[in-house]
Amino acid sequence: MLILSTEFFQQDVLQLAPALLGKILVRKFDDGTIERFRITETEAYRGEEDKACHAAKGRTQRTEVMYHQGGKIYVYLIYGMYWMLNIVSGKENEPQAVLIRGVEKISGPGRVGKKLILDKSFYGETLPSSRIWIEDDNTTPEYITTPRIGIDYAEEWKDLEWRFVVSKR
DNA sequence: ACAAAGATCCGT
DNA sequence: CGGATCTTTGTA
């Protein structure tokens, strides 16, 4: 069992997104309880050219952390009620992030954020931190790729197969 | 200052 | 298929 270092997340998002499948997302809650969730579904968002990526709008207060070195957390509130968990990847000034879309027994990024009790205070937090980190137990599941979900507005970028899902067996 | 849309989920 | 619910962003 190994806790992934900050540097691990500095590889390109198209490498990191599938590499995170099978890894274990660990959350230590305020009451001291620790829970582990194996990652089953991720998506890659890459660069200002990617119309589906929030950084397509450039460097703003919200997207700032995506321009940092990989290893930080990017959270944002969507539809007024769901906190989406992303891991910033790549090098400085390469806006990228991996969206954690699902973990074992929990499908959907909104439900993941709810289960982990995320909020704005996680924005910019560096992995590993005292209350959230990712472990590797050398599980490398098989997976399939599909287009990303919920980005129909992204024109020619909407069909890229940048969603990675562990395949059942 | 205001309006519009959003990397979603749930109930009808 | 529509409502919930509020932040971010663009436009004036």
mmCIF file with all atom_site columns, C-alpha atoms (C1' of nucleotides) in Angstrom:
data_model
loop_
_atom_site.group_PDB
_atom_site.id
_atom_site.type_symbol
_atom_site.label_atom_id
_atom_site.label_alt_id
_atom_site.label_comp_id
_atom_site.label_asym_id
_atom_site.label_entity_id
_atom_site.label_seq_id
_atom_site.pdbx_PDB_ins_code
_atom_site.Cartn_x
_atom_site.Cartn_y
_atom_site.Cartn_z
_atom_site.occupancy
_atom_site.B_iso_or_equiv
_atom_site.pdbx_formal_charge
_atom_site.auth_seq_id
_atom_site.auth_comp_id
_atom_site.auth_asym_id
_atom_site.auth_atom_id
_atom_site.pdbx_PDB_model_num
ATOM 1   C CA    . MET A 1 1   ? 0.000   0.000  0.000   1.00 0.00 ? 1   MET A CA    1
ATOM 2   C CA    . LEU A 1 2   ? 1.485   3.268  -1.134  1.00 0.00 ? 2   LEU A CA    1
ATOM 3   C CA    . ILE A 1 3   ? 0.228   6.813  -0.821  1.00 0.00 ? 3   ILE A CA    1
ATOM 4   C CA    . LEU A 1 4   ? 0.553   8.515  -4.196  1.00 0.00 ? 4   LEU A CA    1
ATOM 5   C CA    . SER A 1 5   ? 2.942   11.480 -4.040  1.00 0.00 ? 5   SER A CA    1
ATOM 6   C CA    . THR A 1 6   ? 2.191   14.929 -5.383  1.00 0.00 ? 6   THR A CA    1
ATOM 7   C CA    . GLU A 1 7   ? 4.565   14.250 -8.285  1.00 0.00 ? 7   GLU A CA    1
ATOM 8   C CA    . PHE A 1 8   ? 2.531   11.269 -9.450  1.00 0.00 ? 8   PHE A CA    1
ATOM 9   C CA    . PHE A 1 9   ? -0.207  13.644 -10.576 1.00 0.00 ? 9   PHE A CA    1
ATOM 10  C CA    . GLN A 1 10  ? 2.111   15.721 -12.719 1.00 0.00 ? 10  GLN A CA    1
ATOM 11  C CA    . GLN A 1 11  ? 1.946   13.397 -15.711 1.00 0.00 ? 11  GLN A CA    1
ATOM 12  C CA    . ASP A 1 12  ? -0.274  14.324 -18.632 1.00 0.00 ? 12  ASP A CA    1
ATOM 13  C CA    . VAL A 1 13  ? -3.991  14.037 -17.955 1.00 0.00 ? 13  VAL A CA    1
ATOM 14  C CA    . LEU A 1 14  ? -4.469  11.495 -20.748 1.00 0.00 ? 14  LEU A CA    1
ATOM 15  C CA    . GLN A 1 15  ? -2.034  9.217  -18.899 1.00 0.00 ? 15  GLN A CA    1
ATOM 16  C CA    . LEU A 1 16  ? -3.247  10.043 -15.411 1.00 0.00 ? 16  LEU A CA    1
ATOM 17  C CA    . ALA A 1 17  ? -6.992  9.623  -15.964 1.00 0.00 ? 17  ALA A CA    1
ATOM 18  C CA    . PRO A 1 18  ? -6.773  5.904  -16.826 1.00 0.00 ? 18  PRO A CA    1
ATOM 19  C CA    . ALA A 1 19  ? -3.934  5.402  -14.326 1.00 0.00 ? 19  ALA A CA    1
ATOM 20  C CA    . LEU A 1 20  ? -6.217  6.450  -11.476 1.00 0.00 ? 20  LEU A CA    1
ATOM 21  C CA    . LEU A 1 21  ? -8.647  3.598  -12.183 1.00 0.00 ? 21  LEU A CA    1
ATOM 22  C CA    . GLY A 1 22  ? -8.328  0.998  -9.422  1.00 0.00 ? 22  GLY A CA    1
ATOM 23  C CA    . LYS A 1 23  ? -6.575  3.454  -7.100  1.00 0.00 ? 23  LYS A CA    1
ATOM 24  C CA    . ILE A 1 24  ? -8.100  4.053  -3.689  1.00 0.00 ? 24  ILE A CA    1
ATOM 25  C CA    . LEU A 1 25  ? -9.513  7.429  -2.776  1.00 0.00 ? 25  LEU A CA    1
ATOM 26  C CA    . VAL A 1 26  ? -9.214  7.888  0.993   1.00 0.00 ? 26  VAL A CA    1
ATOM 27  C CA    . ARG A 1 27  ? -11.134 10.424 3.028   1.00 0.00 ? 27  ARG A CA    1
ATOM 28  C CA    . LYS A 1 28  ? -10.619 11.217 6.704   1.00 0.00 ? 28  LYS A CA    1
ATOM 29  C CA    . PHE A 1 29  ? -13.742 12.954 7.988   1.00 0.00 ? 29  PHE A CA    1
ATOM 30  C CA    . ASP A 1 30  ? -13.874 15.571 10.727  1.00 0.00 ? 30  ASP A CA    1
ATOM 31  C CA    . ASP A 1 31  ? -14.905 12.954 13.284  1.00 0.00 ? 31  ASP A CA    1
ATOM 32  C CA    . GLY A 1 32  ? -11.754 10.956 12.543  1.00 0.00 ? 32  GLY A CA    1
ATOM 33  C CA    . THR A 1 33  ? -13.492 8.251  10.540  1.00 0.00 ? 33  THR A CA    1
ATOM 34  C CA    . ILE A 1 34  ? -11.517 7.019  7.546   1.00 0.00 ? 34  ILE A CA    1
ATOM 35  C CA    . GLU A 1 35  ? -13.258 5.594  4.482   1.00 0.00 ? 35  GLU A CA    1
ATOM 36  C CA    . ARG A 1 36  ? -11.774 4.149  1.300   1.00 0.00 ? 36  ARG A CA    1
ATOM 37  C CA    . PHE A 1 37  ? -13.297 4.208  -2.173  1.00 0.00 ? 37  PHE A CA    1
ATOM 38  C CA    . ARG A 1 38  ? -11.836 2.441  -5.197  1.00 0.00 ? 38  ARG A CA    1
ATOM 39  C CA    . ILE A 1 39  ? -11.975 4.646  -8.289  1.00 0.00 ? 39  ILE A CA    1
ATOM 40  C CA    . THR A 1 40  ? -13.998 3.166  -11.147 1.00 0.00 ? 40  THR A CA    1
ATOM 41  C CA    . GLU A 1 41  ? -14.612 6.038  -13.539 1.00 0.00 ? 41  GLU A CA    1
ATOM 42  C CA    . THR A 1 42  ? -12.651 9.125  -14.604 1.00 0.00 ? 42  THR A CA    1
ATOM 43  C CA    . GLU A 1 43  ? -12.658 11.762 -17.330 1.00 0.00 ? 43  GLU A CA    1
ATOM 44  C CA    . ALA A 1 44  ? -9.863  13.910 -18.748 1.00 0.00 ? 44  ALA A CA    1
ATOM 45  C CA    . TYR A 1 45  ? -10.158 17.654 -19.377 1.00 0.00 ? 45  TYR A CA    1
ATOM 46  C CA    . ARG A 1 46  ? -7.181  19.038 -21.206 1.00 0.00 ? 46  ARG A CA    1
ATOM 47  C CA    . GLY A 1 47  ? -6.102  22.534 -22.175 1.00 0.00 ? 47  GLY A CA    1
ATOM 48  C CA    . GLU A 1 48  ? -7.697  25.764 -23.352 1.00 0.00 ? 48  GLU A CA    1
ATOM 49  C CA    . GLU A 1 49  ? -8.346  24.213 -26.780 1.00 0.00 ? 49  GLU A CA    1
ATOM 50  C CA    . ASP A 1 50  ? -10.625 21.580 -25.246 1.00 0.00 ? 50  ASP A CA    1
ATOM 51  C CA    . LYS A 1 51  ? -14.022 23.252 -25.425 1.00 0.00 ? 51  LYS A CA    1
ATOM 52  C CA    . ALA A 1 52  ? -15.359 20.930 -22.730 1.00 0.00 ? 52  ALA A CA    1
ATOM 53  C CA    . CYS A 1 53  ? -12.647 22.038 -20.276 1.00 0.00 ? 53  CYS A CA    1
ATOM 54  C CA    . HIS A 1 54  ? -13.432 24.951 -17.987 1.00 0.00 ? 54  HIS A CA    1
ATOM 55  C CA    . ALA A 1 55  ? -10.049 26.394 -18.956 1.00 0.00 ? 55  ALA A CA    1
ATOM 56  C CA    . ALA A 1 56  ? -11.446 26.936 -22.460 1.00 0.00 ? 56  ALA A CA    1
ATOM 57  C CA    . LYS A 1 57  ? -12.631 30.249 -21.002 1.00 0.00 ? 57  LYS A CA    1
ATOM 58  C CA    . GLY A 1 58  ? -9.102  31.110 -20.021 1.00 0.00 ? 58  GLY A CA    1
ATOM 59  C CA    . ARG A 1 59  ? -7.535  31.813 -16.690 1.00 0.00 ? 59  ARG A CA    1
ATOM 60  C CA    . THR A 1 60  ? -10.220 32.971 -14.249 1.00 0.00 ? 60  THR A CA    1
ATOM 61  C CA    . GLN A 1 61  ? -10.673 32.859 -10.505 1.00 0.00 ? 61  GLN A CA    1
ATOM 62  C CA    . ARG A 1 62  ? -12.406 29.525 -10.881 1.00 0.00 ? 62  ARG A CA    1
ATOM 63  C CA    . THR A 1 63  ? -9.950  27.888 -13.305 1.00 0.00 ? 63  THR A CA    1
ATOM 64  C CA    . GLU A 1 64  ? -6.793  29.282 -11.689 1.00 0.00 ? 64  GLU A CA    1
ATOM 65  C CA    . VAL A 1 65  ? -5.849  26.040 -9.927  1.00 0.00 ? 65  VAL A CA    1
ATOM 66  C CA    . MET A 1 66  ? -5.993  24.075 -13.190 1.00 0.00 ? 66  MET A CA    1
ATOM 67  C CA    . TYR A 1 67  ? -2.994  26.108 -14.359 1.00 0.00 ? 67  TYR A CA    1
ATOM 68  C CA    . HIS A 1 68  ? -0.931  24.961 -11.398 1.00 0.00 ? 68  HIS A CA    1
ATOM 69  C CA    . GLN A 1 69  ? 1.318   21.911 -11.222 1.00 0.00 ? 69  GLN A CA    1
ATOM 70  C CA    . GLY A 1 70  ? -0.504  18.607 -10.925 1.00 0.00 ? 70  GLY A CA    1
ATOM 71  C CA    . GLY A 1 71  ? -1.376  17.240 -7.505  1.00 0.00 ? 71  GLY A CA    1
ATOM 72  C CA    . LYS A 1 72  ? -3.916  19.790 -6.323  1.00 0.00 ? 72  LYS A CA    1
ATOM 73  C CA    . ILE A 1 73  ? -7.649  19.437 -5.920  1.00 0.00 ? 73  ILE A CA    1
ATOM 74  C CA    . TYR A 1 74  ? -10.070 21.349 -8.128  1.00 0.00 ? 74  TYR A CA    1
ATOM 75  C CA    . VAL A 1 75  ? -13.615 21.385 -6.780  1.00 0.00 ? 75  VAL A CA    1
ATOM 76  C CA    . TYR A 1 76  ? -16.533 23.426 -8.040  1.00 0.00 ? 76  TYR A CA    1
ATOM 77  C CA    . LEU A 1 77  ? -20.244 23.588 -7.382  1.00 0.00 ? 77  LEU A CA    1
ATOM 78  C CA    . ILE A 1 78  ? -22.505 22.617 -10.270 1.00 0.00 ? 78  ILE A CA    1
ATOM 79  C CA    . TYR A 1 79  ? -26.259 23.211 -10.563 1.00 0.00 ? 79  TYR A CA    1
ATOM 80  C CA    . GLY A 1 80  ? -26.184 24.850 -7.172  1.00 0.00 ? 80  GLY A CA    1
ATOM 81  C CA    . MET A 1 81  ? -25.882 21.572 -5.286  1.00 0.00 ? 81  MET A CA    1
ATOM 82  C CA    . TYR A 1 82  ? -23.173 19.153 -6.394  1.00 0.00 ? 82  TYR A CA    1
ATOM 83  C CA    . TRP A 1 83  ? -19.466 19.420 -5.613  1.00 0.00 ? 83  TRP A CA    1
ATOM 84  C CA    . MET A 1 84  ? -17.407 17.878 -8.397  1.00 0.00 ? 84  MET A CA    1
ATOM 85  C CA    . LEU A 1 85  ? -14.042 16.373 -7.455  1.00 0.00 ? 85  LEU A CA    1
ATOM 86  C CA    . ASN A 1 86  ? -11.149 16.874 -9.866  1.00 0.00 ? 86  ASN A CA    1
ATOM 87  C CA    . ILE A 1 87  ? -7.419  16.231 -9.572  1.00 0.00 ? 87  ILE A CA    1
ATOM 88  C CA    . VAL A 1 88  ? -5.216  18.781 -11.312 1.00 0.00 ? 88  VAL A CA    1
ATOM 89  C CA    . SER A 1 89  ? -2.602  17.111 -13.522 1.00 0.00 ? 89  SER A CA    1
ATOM 90  C CA    . GLY A 1 90  ? 0.285   18.059 -15.793 1.00 0.00 ? 90  GLY A CA    1
ATOM 91  C CA    . LYS A 1 91  ? 2.850   20.805 -15.436 1.00 0.00 ? 91  LYS A CA    1
ATOM 92  C CA    . GLU A 1 92  ? 2.475   24.429 -14.489 1.00 0.00 ? 92  GLU A CA    1
ATOM 93  C CA    . ASN A 1 93  ? 0.560   26.467 -17.102 1.00 0.00 ? 93  ASN A CA    1
ATOM 94  C CA    . GLU A 1 94  ? -0.920  23.348 -18.649 1.00 0.00 ? 94  GLU A CA    1
ATOM 95  C CA    . PRO A 1 95  ? -4.563  23.572 -17.547 1.00 0.00 ? 95  PRO A CA    1
ATOM 96  C CA    . GLN A 1 96  ? -5.702  19.993 -17.038 1.00 0.00 ? 96  GLN A CA    1
ATOM 97  C CA    . ALA A 1 97  ? -7.689  17.965 -14.552 1.00 0.00 ? 97  ALA A CA    1
ATOM 98  C CA    . VAL A 1 98  ? -9.143  14.510 -14.012 1.00 0.00 ? 98  VAL A CA    1
ATOM 99  C CA    . LEU A 1 99  ? -12.788 14.399 -12.988 1.00 0.00 ? 99  LEU A CA    1
ATOM 100 C CA    . ILE A 1 100 ? -13.532 11.572 -10.560 1.00 0.00 ? 100 ILE A CA    1
ATOM 101 C CA    . ARG A 1 101 ? -16.861 10.455 -12.002 1.00 0.00 ? 101 ARG A CA    1
ATOM 102 C CA    . GLY A 1 102 ? -17.362 7.344  -9.953  1.00 0.00 ? 102 GLY A CA    1
ATOM 103 C CA    . VAL A 1 103 ? -16.058 5.041  -7.235  1.00 0.00 ? 103 VAL A CA    1
ATOM 104 C CA    . GLU A 1 104 ? -17.165 1.539  -6.220  1.00 0.00 ? 104 GLU A CA    1
ATOM 105 C CA    . LYS A 1 105 ? -20.864 1.412  -5.336  1.00 0.00 ? 105 LYS A CA    1
ATOM 106 C CA    . ILE A 1 106 ? -21.249 5.103  -6.094  1.00 0.00 ? 106 ILE A CA    1
ATOM 107 C CA    . SER A 1 107 ? -22.031 6.218  -9.644  1.00 0.00 ? 107 SER A CA    1
ATOM 108 C CA    . GLY A 1 108 ? -22.013 9.837  -10.700 1.00 0.00 ? 108 GLY A CA    1
ATOM 109 C CA    . PRO A 1 109 ? -19.662 12.683 -9.803  1.00 0.00 ? 109 PRO A CA    1
ATOM 110 C CA    . GLY A 1 110 ? -22.321 14.557 -7.856  1.00 0.00 ? 110 GLY A CA    1
ATOM 111 C CA    . ARG A 1 111 ? -22.899 11.576 -5.616  1.00 0.00 ? 111 ARG A CA    1
ATOM 112 C CA    . VAL A 1 112 ? -19.154 11.110 -5.081  1.00 0.00 ? 112 VAL A CA    1
ATOM 113 C CA    . GLY A 1 113 ? -18.851 14.698 -3.868  1.00 0.00 ? 113 GLY A CA    1
ATOM 114 C CA    . LYS A 1 114 ? -21.825 14.225 -1.580  1.00 0.00 ? 114 LYS A CA    1
ATOM 115 C CA    . LYS A 1 115 ? -20.450 10.993 -0.117  1.00 0.00 ? 115 LYS A CA    1
ATOM 116 C CA    . LEU A 1 116 ? -17.064 12.613 0.570   1.00 0.00 ? 116 LEU A CA    1
ATOM 117 C CA    . ILE A 1 117 ? -18.743 15.722 2.034   1.00 0.00 ? 117 ILE A CA    1
ATOM 118 C CA    . LEU A 1 118 ? -16.753 18.095 -0.149  1.00 0.00 ? 118 LEU A CA    1
ATOM 119 C CA    . ASP A 1 119 ? -17.036 21.872 -0.136  1.00 0.00 ? 119 ASP A CA    1
ATOM 120 C CA    . LYS A 1 120 ? -15.231 24.975 -1.327  1.00 0.00 ? 120 LYS A CA    1
ATOM 121 C CA    . SER A 1 121 ? -12.506 24.584 1.316   1.00 0.00 ? 121 SER A CA    1
ATOM 122 C CA    . PHE A 1 122 ? -10.990 21.711 -0.690  1.00 0.00 ? 122 PHE A CA    1
ATOM 123 C CA    . TYR A 1 123 ? -10.219 24.022 -3.623  1.00 0.00 ? 123 TYR A CA    1
ATOM 124 C CA    . GLY A 1 124 ? -6.444  24.112 -4.171  1.00 0.00 ? 124 GLY A CA    1
ATOM 125 C CA    . GLU A 1 125 ? -5.623  21.528 -1.497  1.00 0.00 ? 125 GLU A CA    1
ATOM 126 C CA    . THR A 1 126 ? -2.466  19.548 -2.295  1.00 0.00 ? 126 THR A CA    1
ATOM 127 C CA    . LEU A 1 127 ? -2.495  15.743 -2.387  1.00 0.00 ? 127 LEU A CA    1
ATOM 128 C CA    . PRO A 1 128 ? -1.735  14.010 -0.173  1.00 0.00 ? 128 PRO A CA    1
ATOM 129 C CA    . SER A 1 129 ? -3.346  16.105 2.576   1.00 0.00 ? 129 SER A CA    1
ATOM 130 C CA    . SER A 1 130 ? -4.421  15.178 6.106   1.00 0.00 ? 130 SER A CA    1
ATOM 131 C CA    . ARG A 1 131 ? -8.068  14.676 5.129   1.00 0.00 ? 131 ARG A CA    1
ATOM 132 C CA    . ILE A 1 132 ? -7.904  13.338 1.579   1.00 0.00 ? 132 ILE A CA    1
ATOM 133 C CA    . TRP A 1 133 ? -5.366  11.293 -0.354  1.00 0.00 ? 133 TRP A CA    1
ATOM 134 C CA    . ILE A 1 134 ? -5.053  8.471  -2.880  1.00 0.00 ? 134 ILE A CA    1
ATOM 135 C CA    . GLU A 1 135 ? -3.458  5.053  -2.306  1.00 0.00 ? 135 GLU A CA    1
ATOM 136 C CA    . ASP A 1 136 ? -2.112  2.445  -4.713  1.00 0.00 ? 136 ASP A CA    1
ATOM 137 C CA    . ASP A 1 137 ? -2.411  -1.266 -3.921  1.00 0.00 ? 137 ASP A CA    1
ATOM 138 C CA    . ASN A 1 138 ? -1.195  -2.326 -7.346  1.00 0.00 ? 138 ASN A CA    1
ATOM 139 C CA    . THR A 1 139 ? -4.613  -3.008 -8.772  1.00 0.00 ? 139 THR A CA    1
ATOM 140 C CA    . THR A 1 140 ? -4.706  -2.311 -12.510 1.00 0.00 ? 140 THR A CA    1
ATOM 141 C CA    . PRO A 1 141 ? -8.190  -3.080 -13.772 1.00 0.00 ? 141 PRO A CA    1
ATOM 142 C CA    . GLU A 1 142 ? -9.201  -3.394 -17.401 1.00 0.00 ? 142 GLU A CA    1
ATOM 143 C CA    . TYR A 1 143 ? -11.237 -0.512 -18.700 1.00 0.00 ? 143 TYR A CA    1
ATOM 144 C CA    . ILE A 1 144 ? -13.105 0.847  -21.673 1.00 0.00 ? 144 ILE A CA    1
ATOM 145 C CA    . THR A 1 145 ? -13.168 4.361  -23.119 1.00 0.00 ? 145 THR A CA    1
ATOM 146 C CA    . THR A 1 146 ? -16.191 6.417  -24.178 1.00 0.00 ? 146 THR A CA    1
ATOM 147 C CA    . PRO A 1 147 ? -16.989 10.046 -24.986 1.00 0.00 ? 147 PRO A CA    1
ATOM 148 C CA    . ARG A 1 148 ? -17.320 12.316 -21.969 1.00 0.00 ? 148 ARG A CA    1
ATOM 149 C CA    . ILE A 1 149 ? -20.710 12.877 -20.335 1.00 0.00 ? 149 ILE A CA    1
ATOM 150 C CA    . GLY A 1 150 ? -22.734 16.074 -20.261 1.00 0.00 ? 150 GLY A CA    1
ATOM 151 C CA    . ILE A 1 151 ? -20.642 18.152 -22.646 1.00 0.00 ? 151 ILE A CA    1
ATOM 152 C CA    . ASP A 1 152 ? -22.765 18.227 -25.795 1.00 0.00 ? 152 ASP A CA    1
ATOM 153 C CA    . TYR A 1 153 ? -21.877 21.902 -26.179 1.00 0.00 ? 153 TYR A CA    1
ATOM 154 C CA    . ALA A 1 154 ? -18.207 21.055 -26.803 1.00 0.00 ? 154 ALA A CA    1
ATOM 155 C CA    . GLU A 1 155 ? -18.570 20.721 -30.586 1.00 0.00 ? 155 GLU A CA    1
ATOM 156 C CA    . GLU A 1 156 ? -15.749 18.705 -32.153 1.00 0.00 ? 156 GLU A CA    1
ATOM 157 C CA    . TRP A 1 157 ? -14.375 17.861 -28.702 1.00 0.00 ? 157 TRP A CA    1
ATOM 158 C CA    . LYS A 1 158 ? -17.488 16.084 -27.493 1.00 0.00 ? 158 LYS A CA    1
ATOM 159 C CA    . ASP A 1 159 ? -16.760 12.843 -29.329 1.00 0.00 ? 159 ASP A CA    1
ATOM 160 C CA    . LEU A 1 160 ? -13.225 12.271 -28.025 1.00 0.00 ? 160 LEU A CA    1
ATOM 161 C CA    . GLU A 1 161 ? -13.072 9.132  -25.918 1.00 0.00 ? 161 GLU A CA    1
ATOM 162 C CA    . TRP A 1 162 ? -11.661 10.763 -22.816 1.00 0.00 ? 162 TRP A CA    1
ATOM 163 C CA    . ARG A 1 163 ? -13.898 8.933  -20.339 1.00 0.00 ? 163 ARG A CA    1
ATOM 164 C CA    . PHE A 1 164 ? -12.393 5.850  -18.716 1.00 0.00 ? 164 PHE A CA    1
ATOM 165 C CA    . VAL A 1 165 ? -14.555 3.221  -17.032 1.00 0.00 ? 165 VAL A CA    1
ATOM 166 C CA    . VAL A 1 166 ? -13.477 0.018  -15.299 1.00 0.00 ? 166 VAL A CA    1
ATOM 167 C CA    . SER A 1 167 ? -14.973 -2.905 -17.224 1.00 0.00 ? 167 SER A CA    1
ATOM 168 C CA    . LYS A 1 168 ? -16.796 -5.568 -15.223 1.00 0.00 ? 168 LYS A CA    1
ATOM 169 C CA    . ARG A 1 169 ? -15.720 -9.175 -15.310 1.00 0.00 ? 169 ARG A CA    1
ATOM 170 C "C1'" . DA  B 2 1   ? -26.211 45.133 -11.707 1.00 0.00 ? 1   DA  B "C1'" 1
ATOM 171 C "C1'" . DC  B 2 2   ? -28.550 41.415 -14.055 1.00 0.00 ? 2   DC  B "C1'" 1
ATOM 172 C "C1'" . DA  B 2 3   ? -29.398 37.403 -16.753 1.00 0.00 ? 3   DA  B "C1'" 1
ATOM 173 C "C1'" . DA  B 2 4   ? -28.125 32.874 -18.374 1.00 0.00 ? 4   DA  B "C1'" 1
ATOM 174 C "C1'" . DA  B 2 5   ? -26.126 28.489 -18.211 1.00 0.00 ? 5   DA  B "C1'" 1
ATOM 175 C "C1'" . DG  B 2 6   ? -23.995 24.694 -16.056 1.00 0.00 ? 6   DG  B "C1'" 1
ATOM 176 C "C1'" . DA  B 2 7   ? -18.528 18.293 -16.374 1.00 0.00 ? 7   DA  B "C1'" 1
ATOM 177 C "C1'" . DT  B 2 8   ? -26.014 16.502 -12.111 1.00 0.00 ? 8   DT  B "C1'" 1
ATOM 178 C "C1'" . DC  B 2 9   ? -29.527 13.968 -9.807  1.00 0.00 ? 9   DC  B "C1'" 1
ATOM 179 C "C1'" . DC  B 2 10  ? -34.160 12.673 -8.548  1.00 0.00 ? 10  DC  B "C1'" 1
ATOM 180 C "C1'" . DG  B 2 11  ? -38.945 12.190 -8.854  1.00 0.00 ? 11  DG  B "C1'" 1
ATOM 181 C "C1'" . DT  B 2 12  ? -43.017 12.124 -12.027 1.00 0.00 ? 12  DT  B "C1'" 1
ATOM 182 C "C1'" . DC  C 3 1   ? -38.910 15.383 -18.885 1.00 0.00 ? 1   DC  C "C1'" 1
ATOM 183 C "C1'" . DG  C 3 2   ? -38.842 19.216 -15.545 1.00 0.00 ? 2   DG  C "C1'" 1
ATOM 184 C "C1'" . DG  C 3 3   ? -37.391 21.186 -11.090 1.00 0.00 ? 3   DG  C "C1'" 1
ATOM 185 C "C1'" . DA  C 3 4   ? -33.949 22.096 -7.557  1.00 0.00 ? 4   DA  C "C1'" 1
ATOM 186 C "C1'" . DT  C 3 5   ? -30.529 25.747 -6.353  1.00 0.00 ? 5   DT  C "C1'" 1
ATOM 187 C "C1'" . DC  C 3 6   ? -26.488 28.978 -6.587  1.00 0.00 ? 6   DC  C "C1'" 1
ATOM 188 C "C1'" . DT  C 3 7   ? -21.931 30.100 -8.434  1.00 0.00 ? 7   DT  C "C1'" 1
ATOM 189 C "C1'" . DT  C 3 8   ? -19.498 31.799 -12.301 1.00 0.00 ? 8   DT  C "C1'" 1
ATOM 190 C "C1'" . DT  C 3 9   ? -19.241 34.376 -16.261 1.00 0.00 ? 9   DT  C "C1'" 1
ATOM 191 C "C1'" . DG  C 3 10  ? -20.542 37.560 -19.902 1.00 0.00 ? 10  DG  C "C1'" 1
ATOM 192 C "C1'" . DT  C 3 11  ? -22.841 41.737 -21.094 1.00 0.00 ? 11  DT  C "C1'" 1
ATOM 193 C "C1'" . DA  C 3 12  ? -24.472 46.469 -20.141 1.00 0.00 ? 12  DA  C "C1'" 1
#
